[in-house]
CSV table of N, CA, C and O in Angstrom, one decimal:
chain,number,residue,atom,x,y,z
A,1331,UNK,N,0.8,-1.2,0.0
A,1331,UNK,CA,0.0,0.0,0.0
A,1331,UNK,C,0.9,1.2,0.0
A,1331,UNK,O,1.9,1.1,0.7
A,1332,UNK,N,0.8,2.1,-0.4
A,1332,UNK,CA,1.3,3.6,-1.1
A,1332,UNK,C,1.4,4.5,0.6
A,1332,UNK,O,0.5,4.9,1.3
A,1333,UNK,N,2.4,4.6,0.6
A,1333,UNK,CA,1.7,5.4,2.0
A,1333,UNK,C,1.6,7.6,1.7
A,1333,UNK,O,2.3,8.3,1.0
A,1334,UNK,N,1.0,7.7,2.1
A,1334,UNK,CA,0.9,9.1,1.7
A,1334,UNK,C,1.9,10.3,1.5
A,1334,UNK,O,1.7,11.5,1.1
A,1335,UNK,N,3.1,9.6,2.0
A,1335,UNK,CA,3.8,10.8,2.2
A,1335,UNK,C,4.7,10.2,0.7
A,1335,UNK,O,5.8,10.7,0.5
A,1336,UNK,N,4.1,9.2,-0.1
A,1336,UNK,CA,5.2,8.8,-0.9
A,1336,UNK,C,4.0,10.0,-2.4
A,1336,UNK,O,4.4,10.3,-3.5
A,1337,UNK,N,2.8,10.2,-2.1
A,1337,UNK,CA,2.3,11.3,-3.3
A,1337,UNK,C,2.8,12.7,-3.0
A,1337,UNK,O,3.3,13.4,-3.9
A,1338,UNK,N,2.9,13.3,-1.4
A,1338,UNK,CA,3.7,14.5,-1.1
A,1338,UNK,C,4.8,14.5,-1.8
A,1338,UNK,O,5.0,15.5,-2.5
A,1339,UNK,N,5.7,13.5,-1.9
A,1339,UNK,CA,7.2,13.4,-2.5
A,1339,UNK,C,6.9,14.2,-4.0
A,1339,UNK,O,7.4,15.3,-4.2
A,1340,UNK,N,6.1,13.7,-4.8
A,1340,UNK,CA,5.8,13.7,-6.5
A,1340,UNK,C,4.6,14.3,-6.9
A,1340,UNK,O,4.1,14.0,-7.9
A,1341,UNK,N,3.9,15.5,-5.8
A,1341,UNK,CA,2.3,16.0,-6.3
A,1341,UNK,C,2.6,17.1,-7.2
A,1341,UNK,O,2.0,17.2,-8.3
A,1342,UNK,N,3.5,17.8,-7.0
A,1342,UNK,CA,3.9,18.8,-8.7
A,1342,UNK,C,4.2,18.1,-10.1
A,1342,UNK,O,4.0,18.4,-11.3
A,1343,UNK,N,4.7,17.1,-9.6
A,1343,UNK,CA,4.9,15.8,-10.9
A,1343,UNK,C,3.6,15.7,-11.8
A,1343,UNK,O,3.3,15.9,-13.0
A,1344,UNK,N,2.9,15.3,-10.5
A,1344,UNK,CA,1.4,14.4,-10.5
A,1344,UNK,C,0.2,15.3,-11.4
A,1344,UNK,O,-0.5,14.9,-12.4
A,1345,UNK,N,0.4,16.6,-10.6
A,1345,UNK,CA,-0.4,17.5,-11.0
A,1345,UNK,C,-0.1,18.0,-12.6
A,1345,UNK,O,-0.9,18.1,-13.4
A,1346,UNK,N,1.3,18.4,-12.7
A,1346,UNK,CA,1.4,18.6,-14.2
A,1346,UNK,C,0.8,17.0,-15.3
A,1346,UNK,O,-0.1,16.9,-16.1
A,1347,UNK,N,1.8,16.0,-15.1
A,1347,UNK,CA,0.9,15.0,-15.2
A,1347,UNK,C,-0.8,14.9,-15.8
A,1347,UNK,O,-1.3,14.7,-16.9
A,1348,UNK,N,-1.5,15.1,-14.5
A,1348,UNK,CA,-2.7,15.0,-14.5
A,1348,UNK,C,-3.7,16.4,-15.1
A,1348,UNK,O,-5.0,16.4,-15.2
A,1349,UNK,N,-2.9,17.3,-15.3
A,1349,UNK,CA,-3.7,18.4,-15.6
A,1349,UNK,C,-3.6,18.9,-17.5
A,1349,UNK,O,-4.2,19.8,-18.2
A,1350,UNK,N,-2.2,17.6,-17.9
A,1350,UNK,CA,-2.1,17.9,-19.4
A,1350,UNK,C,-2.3,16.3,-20.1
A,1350,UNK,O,-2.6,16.0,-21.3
A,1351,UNK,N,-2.0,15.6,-19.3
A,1351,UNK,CA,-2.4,14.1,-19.4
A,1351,UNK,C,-3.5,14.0,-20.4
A,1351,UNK,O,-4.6,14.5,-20.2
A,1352,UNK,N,-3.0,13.2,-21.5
A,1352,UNK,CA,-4.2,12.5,-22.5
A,1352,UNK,C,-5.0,11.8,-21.8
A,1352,UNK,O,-6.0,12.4,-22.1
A,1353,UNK,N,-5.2,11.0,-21.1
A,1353,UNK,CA,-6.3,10.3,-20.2
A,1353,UNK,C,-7.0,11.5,-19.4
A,1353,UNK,O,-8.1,12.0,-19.8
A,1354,UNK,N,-6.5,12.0,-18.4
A,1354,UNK,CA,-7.1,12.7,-17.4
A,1354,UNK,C,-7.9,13.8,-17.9
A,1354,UNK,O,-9.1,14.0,-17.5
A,1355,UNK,N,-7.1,14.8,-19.3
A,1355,UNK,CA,-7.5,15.9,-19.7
A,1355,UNK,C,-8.5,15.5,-20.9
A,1355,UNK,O,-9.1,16.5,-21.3
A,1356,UNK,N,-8.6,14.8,-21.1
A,1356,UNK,CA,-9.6,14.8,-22.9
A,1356,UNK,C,-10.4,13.2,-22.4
A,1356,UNK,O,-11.2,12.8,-23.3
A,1357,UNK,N,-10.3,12.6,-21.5
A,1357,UNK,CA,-11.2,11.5,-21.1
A,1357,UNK,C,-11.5,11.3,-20.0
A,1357,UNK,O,-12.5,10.6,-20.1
A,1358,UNK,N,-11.1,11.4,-18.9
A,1358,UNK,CA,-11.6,11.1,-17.5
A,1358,UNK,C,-12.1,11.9,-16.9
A,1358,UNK,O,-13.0,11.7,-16.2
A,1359,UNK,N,-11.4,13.4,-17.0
A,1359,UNK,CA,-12.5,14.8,-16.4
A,1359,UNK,C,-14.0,15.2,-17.3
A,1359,UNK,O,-15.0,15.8,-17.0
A,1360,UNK,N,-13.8,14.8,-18.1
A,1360,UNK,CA,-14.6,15.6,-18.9
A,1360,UNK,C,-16.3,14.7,-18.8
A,1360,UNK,O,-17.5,15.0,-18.5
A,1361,UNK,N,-15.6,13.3,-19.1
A,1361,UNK,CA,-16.5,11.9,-18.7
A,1361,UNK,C,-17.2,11.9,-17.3
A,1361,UNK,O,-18.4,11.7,-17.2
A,1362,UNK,N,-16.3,12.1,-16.2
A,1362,UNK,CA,-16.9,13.0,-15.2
A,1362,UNK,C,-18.0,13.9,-15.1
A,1362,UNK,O,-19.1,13.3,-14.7
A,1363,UNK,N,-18.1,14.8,-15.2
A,1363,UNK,CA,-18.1,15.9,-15.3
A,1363,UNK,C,-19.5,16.0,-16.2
A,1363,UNK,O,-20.5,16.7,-16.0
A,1364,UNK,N,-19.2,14.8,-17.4
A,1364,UNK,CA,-20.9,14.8,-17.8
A,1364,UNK,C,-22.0,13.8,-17.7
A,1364,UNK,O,-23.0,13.6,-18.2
A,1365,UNK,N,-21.2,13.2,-16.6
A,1365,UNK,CA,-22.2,11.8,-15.8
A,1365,UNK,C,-22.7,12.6,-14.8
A,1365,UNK,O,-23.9,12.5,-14.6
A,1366,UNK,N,-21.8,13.6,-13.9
A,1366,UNK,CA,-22.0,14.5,-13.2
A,1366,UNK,C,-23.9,15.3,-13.3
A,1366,UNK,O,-24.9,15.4,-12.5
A,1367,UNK,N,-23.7,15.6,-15.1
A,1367,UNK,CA,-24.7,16.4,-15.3
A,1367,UNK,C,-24.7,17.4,-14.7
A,1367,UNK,O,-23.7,17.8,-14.1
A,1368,UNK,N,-25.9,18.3,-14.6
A,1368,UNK,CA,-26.0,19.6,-14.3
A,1368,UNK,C,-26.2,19.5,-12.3
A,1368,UNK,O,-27.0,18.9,-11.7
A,1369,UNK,N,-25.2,20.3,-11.8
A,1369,UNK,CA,-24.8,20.1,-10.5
A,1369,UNK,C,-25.0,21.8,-9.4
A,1369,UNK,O,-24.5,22.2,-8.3
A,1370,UNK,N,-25.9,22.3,-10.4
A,1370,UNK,CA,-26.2,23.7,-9.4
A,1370,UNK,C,-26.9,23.5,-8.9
A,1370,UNK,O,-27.8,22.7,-9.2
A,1371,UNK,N,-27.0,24.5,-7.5
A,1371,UNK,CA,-27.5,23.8,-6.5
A,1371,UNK,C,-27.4,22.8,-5.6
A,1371,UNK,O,-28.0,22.7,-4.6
A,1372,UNK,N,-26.2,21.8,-6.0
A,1372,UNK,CA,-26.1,20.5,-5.2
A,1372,UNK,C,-25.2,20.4,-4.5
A,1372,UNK,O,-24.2,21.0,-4.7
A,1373,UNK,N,-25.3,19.5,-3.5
A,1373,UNK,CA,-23.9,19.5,-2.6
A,1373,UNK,C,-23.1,18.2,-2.8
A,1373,UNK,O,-23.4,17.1,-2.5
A,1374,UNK,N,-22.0,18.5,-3.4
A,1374,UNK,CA,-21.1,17.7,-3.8
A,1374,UNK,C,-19.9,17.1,-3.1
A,1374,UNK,O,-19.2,17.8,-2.5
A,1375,UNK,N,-19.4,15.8,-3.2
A,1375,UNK,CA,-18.3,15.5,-1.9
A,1375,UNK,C,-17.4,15.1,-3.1
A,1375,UNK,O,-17.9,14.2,-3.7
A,1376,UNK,N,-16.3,15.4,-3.7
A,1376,UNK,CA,-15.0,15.0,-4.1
A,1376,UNK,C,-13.9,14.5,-3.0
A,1376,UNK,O,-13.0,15.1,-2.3
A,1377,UNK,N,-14.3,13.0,-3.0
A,1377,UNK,CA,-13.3,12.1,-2.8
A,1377,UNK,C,-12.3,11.7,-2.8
A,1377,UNK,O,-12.5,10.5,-2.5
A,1378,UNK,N,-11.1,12.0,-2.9
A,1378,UNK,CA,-10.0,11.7,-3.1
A,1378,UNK,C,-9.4,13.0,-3.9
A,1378,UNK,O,-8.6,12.7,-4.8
A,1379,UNK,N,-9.7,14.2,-3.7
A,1379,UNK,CA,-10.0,15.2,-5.0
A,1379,UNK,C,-8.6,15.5,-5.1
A,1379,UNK,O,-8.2,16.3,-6.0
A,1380,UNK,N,-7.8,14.9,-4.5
A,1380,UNK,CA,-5.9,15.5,-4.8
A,1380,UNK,C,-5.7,16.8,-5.0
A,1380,UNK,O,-5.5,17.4,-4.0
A,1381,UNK,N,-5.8,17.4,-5.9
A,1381,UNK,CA,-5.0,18.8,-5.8
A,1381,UNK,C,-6.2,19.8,-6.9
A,1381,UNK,O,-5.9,20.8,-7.6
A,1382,UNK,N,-7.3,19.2,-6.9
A,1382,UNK,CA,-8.8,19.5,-6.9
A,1382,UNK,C,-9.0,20.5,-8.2
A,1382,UNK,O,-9.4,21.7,-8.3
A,1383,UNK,N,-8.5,19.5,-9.4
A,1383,UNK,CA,-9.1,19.8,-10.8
A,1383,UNK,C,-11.1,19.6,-10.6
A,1383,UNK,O,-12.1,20.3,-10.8
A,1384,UNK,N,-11.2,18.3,-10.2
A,1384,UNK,CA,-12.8,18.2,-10.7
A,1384,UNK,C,-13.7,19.2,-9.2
A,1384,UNK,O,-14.9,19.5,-9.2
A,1385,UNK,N,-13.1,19.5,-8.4
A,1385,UNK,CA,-13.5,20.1,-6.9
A,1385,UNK,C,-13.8,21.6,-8.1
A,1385,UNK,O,-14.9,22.1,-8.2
A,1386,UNK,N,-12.9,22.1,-8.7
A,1386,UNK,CA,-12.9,23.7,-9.2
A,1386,UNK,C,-14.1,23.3,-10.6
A,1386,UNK,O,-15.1,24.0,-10.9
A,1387,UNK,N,-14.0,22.6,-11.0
A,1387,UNK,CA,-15.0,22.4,-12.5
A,1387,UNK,C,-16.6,22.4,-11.5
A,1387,UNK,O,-17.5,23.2,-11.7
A,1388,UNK,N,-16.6,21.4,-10.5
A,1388,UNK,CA,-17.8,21.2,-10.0
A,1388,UNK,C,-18.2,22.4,-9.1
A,1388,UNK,O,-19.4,22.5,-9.0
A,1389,UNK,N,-17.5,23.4,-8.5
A,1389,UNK,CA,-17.6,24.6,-8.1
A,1389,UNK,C,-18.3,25.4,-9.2
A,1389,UNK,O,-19.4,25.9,-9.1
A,1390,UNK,N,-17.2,25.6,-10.6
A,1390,UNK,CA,-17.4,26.8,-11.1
A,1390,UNK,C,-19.0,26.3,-12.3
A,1390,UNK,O,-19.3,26.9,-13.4
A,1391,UNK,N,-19.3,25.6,-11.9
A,1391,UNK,CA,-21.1,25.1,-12.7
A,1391,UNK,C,-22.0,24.9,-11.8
A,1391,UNK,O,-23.0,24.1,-11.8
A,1392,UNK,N,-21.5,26.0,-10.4
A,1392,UNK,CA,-22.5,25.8,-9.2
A,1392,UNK,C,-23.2,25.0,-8.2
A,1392,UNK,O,-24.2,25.0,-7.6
A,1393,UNK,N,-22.2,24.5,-8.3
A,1393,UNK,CA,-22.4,22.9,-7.1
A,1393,UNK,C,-21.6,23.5,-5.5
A,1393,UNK,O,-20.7,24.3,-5.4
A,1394,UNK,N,-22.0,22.9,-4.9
A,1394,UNK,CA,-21.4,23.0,-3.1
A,1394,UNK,C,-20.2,22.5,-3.0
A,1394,UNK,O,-20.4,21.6,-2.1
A,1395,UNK,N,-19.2,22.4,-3.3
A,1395,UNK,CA,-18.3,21.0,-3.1
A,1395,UNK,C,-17.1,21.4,-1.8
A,1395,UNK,O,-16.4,22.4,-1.4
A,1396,UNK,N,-17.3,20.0,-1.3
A,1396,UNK,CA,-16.4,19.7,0.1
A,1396,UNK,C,-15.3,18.6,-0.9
A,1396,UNK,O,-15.8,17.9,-1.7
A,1397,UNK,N,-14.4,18.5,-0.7
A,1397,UNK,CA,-13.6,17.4,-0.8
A,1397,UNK,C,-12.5,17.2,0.5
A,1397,UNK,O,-12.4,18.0,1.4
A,1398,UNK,N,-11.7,16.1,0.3
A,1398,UNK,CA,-10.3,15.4,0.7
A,1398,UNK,C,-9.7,14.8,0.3
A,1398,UNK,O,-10.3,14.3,-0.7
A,1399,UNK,N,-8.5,14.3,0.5
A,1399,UNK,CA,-7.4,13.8,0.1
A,1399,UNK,C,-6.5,13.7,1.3
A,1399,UNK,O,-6.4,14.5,2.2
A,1400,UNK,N,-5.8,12.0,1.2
A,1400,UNK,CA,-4.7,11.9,2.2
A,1400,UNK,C,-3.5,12.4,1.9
A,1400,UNK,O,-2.5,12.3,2.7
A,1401,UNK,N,-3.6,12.9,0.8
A,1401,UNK,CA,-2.1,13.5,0.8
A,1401,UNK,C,-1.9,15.3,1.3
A,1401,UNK,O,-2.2,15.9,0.3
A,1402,UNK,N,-1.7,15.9,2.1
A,1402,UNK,CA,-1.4,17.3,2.4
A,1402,UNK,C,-0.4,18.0,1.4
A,1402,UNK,O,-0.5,19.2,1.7
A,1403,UNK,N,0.3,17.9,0.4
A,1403,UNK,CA,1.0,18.1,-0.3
A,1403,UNK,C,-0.7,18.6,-1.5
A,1403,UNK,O,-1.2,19.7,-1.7
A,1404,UNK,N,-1.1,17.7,-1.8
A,1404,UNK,CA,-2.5,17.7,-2.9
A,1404,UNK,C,-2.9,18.8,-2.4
A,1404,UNK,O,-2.7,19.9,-3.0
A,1405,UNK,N,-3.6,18.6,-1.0
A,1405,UNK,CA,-4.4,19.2,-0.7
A,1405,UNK,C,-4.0,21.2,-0.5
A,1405,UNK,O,-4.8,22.1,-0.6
A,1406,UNK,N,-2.6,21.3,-0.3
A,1406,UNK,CA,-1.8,22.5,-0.6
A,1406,UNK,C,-1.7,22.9,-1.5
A,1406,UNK,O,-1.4,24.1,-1.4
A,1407,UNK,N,-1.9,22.4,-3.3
A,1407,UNK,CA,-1.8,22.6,-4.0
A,1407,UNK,C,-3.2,22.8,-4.3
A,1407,UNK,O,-3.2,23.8,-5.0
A,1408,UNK,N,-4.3,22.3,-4.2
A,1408,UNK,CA,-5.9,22.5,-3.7
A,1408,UNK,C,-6.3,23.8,-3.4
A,1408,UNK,O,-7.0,24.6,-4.0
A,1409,UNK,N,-5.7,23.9,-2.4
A,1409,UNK,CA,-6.2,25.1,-1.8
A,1409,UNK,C,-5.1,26.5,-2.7
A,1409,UNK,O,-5.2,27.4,-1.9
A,1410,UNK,N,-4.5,26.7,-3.5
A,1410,UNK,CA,-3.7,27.1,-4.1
A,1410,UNK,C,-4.4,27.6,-5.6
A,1410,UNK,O,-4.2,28.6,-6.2
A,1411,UNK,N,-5.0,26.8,-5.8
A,1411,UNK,CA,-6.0,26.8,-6.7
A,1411,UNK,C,-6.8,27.2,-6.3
A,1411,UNK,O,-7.0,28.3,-6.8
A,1412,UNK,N,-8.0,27.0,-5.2
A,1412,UNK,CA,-9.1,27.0,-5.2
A,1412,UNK,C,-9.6,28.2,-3.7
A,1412,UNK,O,-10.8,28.5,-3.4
A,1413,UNK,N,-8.4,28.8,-3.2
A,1413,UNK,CA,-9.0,29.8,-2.3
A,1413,UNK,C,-8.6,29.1,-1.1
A,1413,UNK,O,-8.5,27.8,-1.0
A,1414,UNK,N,-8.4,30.1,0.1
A,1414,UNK,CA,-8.7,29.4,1.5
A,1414,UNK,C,-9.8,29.4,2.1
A,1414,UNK,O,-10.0,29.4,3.4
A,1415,UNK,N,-10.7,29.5,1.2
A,1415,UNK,CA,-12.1,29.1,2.3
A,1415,UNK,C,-12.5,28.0,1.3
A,1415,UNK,O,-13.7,27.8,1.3
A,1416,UNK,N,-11.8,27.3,0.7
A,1416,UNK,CA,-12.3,26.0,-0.2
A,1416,UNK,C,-12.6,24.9,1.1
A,1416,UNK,O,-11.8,24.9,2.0
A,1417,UNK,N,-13.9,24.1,1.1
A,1417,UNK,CA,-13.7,23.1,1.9
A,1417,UNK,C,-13.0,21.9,1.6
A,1417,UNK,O,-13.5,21.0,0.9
A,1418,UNK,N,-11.9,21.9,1.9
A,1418,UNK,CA,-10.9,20.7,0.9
A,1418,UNK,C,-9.9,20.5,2.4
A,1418,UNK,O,-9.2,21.4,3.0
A,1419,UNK,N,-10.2,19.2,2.9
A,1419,UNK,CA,-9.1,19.0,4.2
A,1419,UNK,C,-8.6,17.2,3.9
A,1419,UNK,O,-9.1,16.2,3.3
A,1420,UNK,N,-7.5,17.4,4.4
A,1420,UNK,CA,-6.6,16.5,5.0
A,1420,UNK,C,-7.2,15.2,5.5
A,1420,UNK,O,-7.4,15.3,6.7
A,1421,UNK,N,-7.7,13.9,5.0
A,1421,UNK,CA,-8.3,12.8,5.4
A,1421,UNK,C,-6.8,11.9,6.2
A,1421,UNK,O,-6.0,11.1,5.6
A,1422,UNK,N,-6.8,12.3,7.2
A,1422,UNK,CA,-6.0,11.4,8.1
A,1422,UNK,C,-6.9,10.5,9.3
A,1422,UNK,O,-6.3,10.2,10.4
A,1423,UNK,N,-8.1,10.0,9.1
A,1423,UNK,CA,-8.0,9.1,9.8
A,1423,UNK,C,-9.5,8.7,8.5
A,1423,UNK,O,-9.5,9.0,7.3
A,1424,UNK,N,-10.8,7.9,9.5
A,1424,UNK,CA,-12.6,7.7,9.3
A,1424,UNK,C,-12.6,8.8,8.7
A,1424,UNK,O,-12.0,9.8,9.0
A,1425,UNK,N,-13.5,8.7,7.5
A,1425,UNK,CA,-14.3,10.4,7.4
A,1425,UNK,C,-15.5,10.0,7.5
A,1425,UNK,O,-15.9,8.9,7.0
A,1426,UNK,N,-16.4,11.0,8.0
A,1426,UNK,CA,-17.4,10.8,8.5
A,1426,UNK,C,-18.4,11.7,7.4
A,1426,UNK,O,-18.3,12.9,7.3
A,1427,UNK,N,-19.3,10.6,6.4
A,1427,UNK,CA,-20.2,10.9,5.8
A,1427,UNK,C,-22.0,11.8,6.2
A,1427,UNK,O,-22.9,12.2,5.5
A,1428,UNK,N,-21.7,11.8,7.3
A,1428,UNK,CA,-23.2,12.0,8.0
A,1428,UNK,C,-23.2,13.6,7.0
A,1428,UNK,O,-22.5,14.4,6.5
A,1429,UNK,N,-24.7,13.2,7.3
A,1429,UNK,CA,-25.0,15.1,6.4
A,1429,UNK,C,-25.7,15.8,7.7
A,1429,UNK,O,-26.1,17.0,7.6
């Protein structure tokens, strides 16, 4: 198992990677994003949102979005992007789904 401080090591990597990437950029966000459908109004939880490409798409078409990520490195580069009042935290232990 990957332990988290081994994505801190490589999340500038990851992120250039994942933000010009043939998969990520022209087929897995976008595929997202229109399974998603129309998301204003809704409150949205991004999962694992890493350094929160789909957390800013699902923001900026009016959705609520909370996300996390175990990596603190992601989640710095998250909030770098996305503002410090983005709800985007640090999943170090349970997360608790209750609404």
């Amino acid at each position: 198992m990957m332990d988290t401080a081994d994505y801190d090591a490589f999340a500038p990597a990851y992120v250039e990677e994942n933000e010009n990437g043939l998969f990520n950029k022209w087929y897995e966000r976008p595929e997202v994003l229109r399974l998603a459908g129309d998301v204003e109004g809704l409150r949205v939880l991004d999962a694992g949102c890493g350094h929160g490409p789909l957390t800013k798409e699902l923001r900026d078409r009016g959705a609520t979005v909370s996300g996390f990520d175990v990596s603190p490195a992601m989640i710095a580069i998250a909030r770098d992007r996305l503002g410090e009042c983005a709800d985007i935290r640090v999943a170090d232990g349970p997360v608790n789904l209750s609404v």
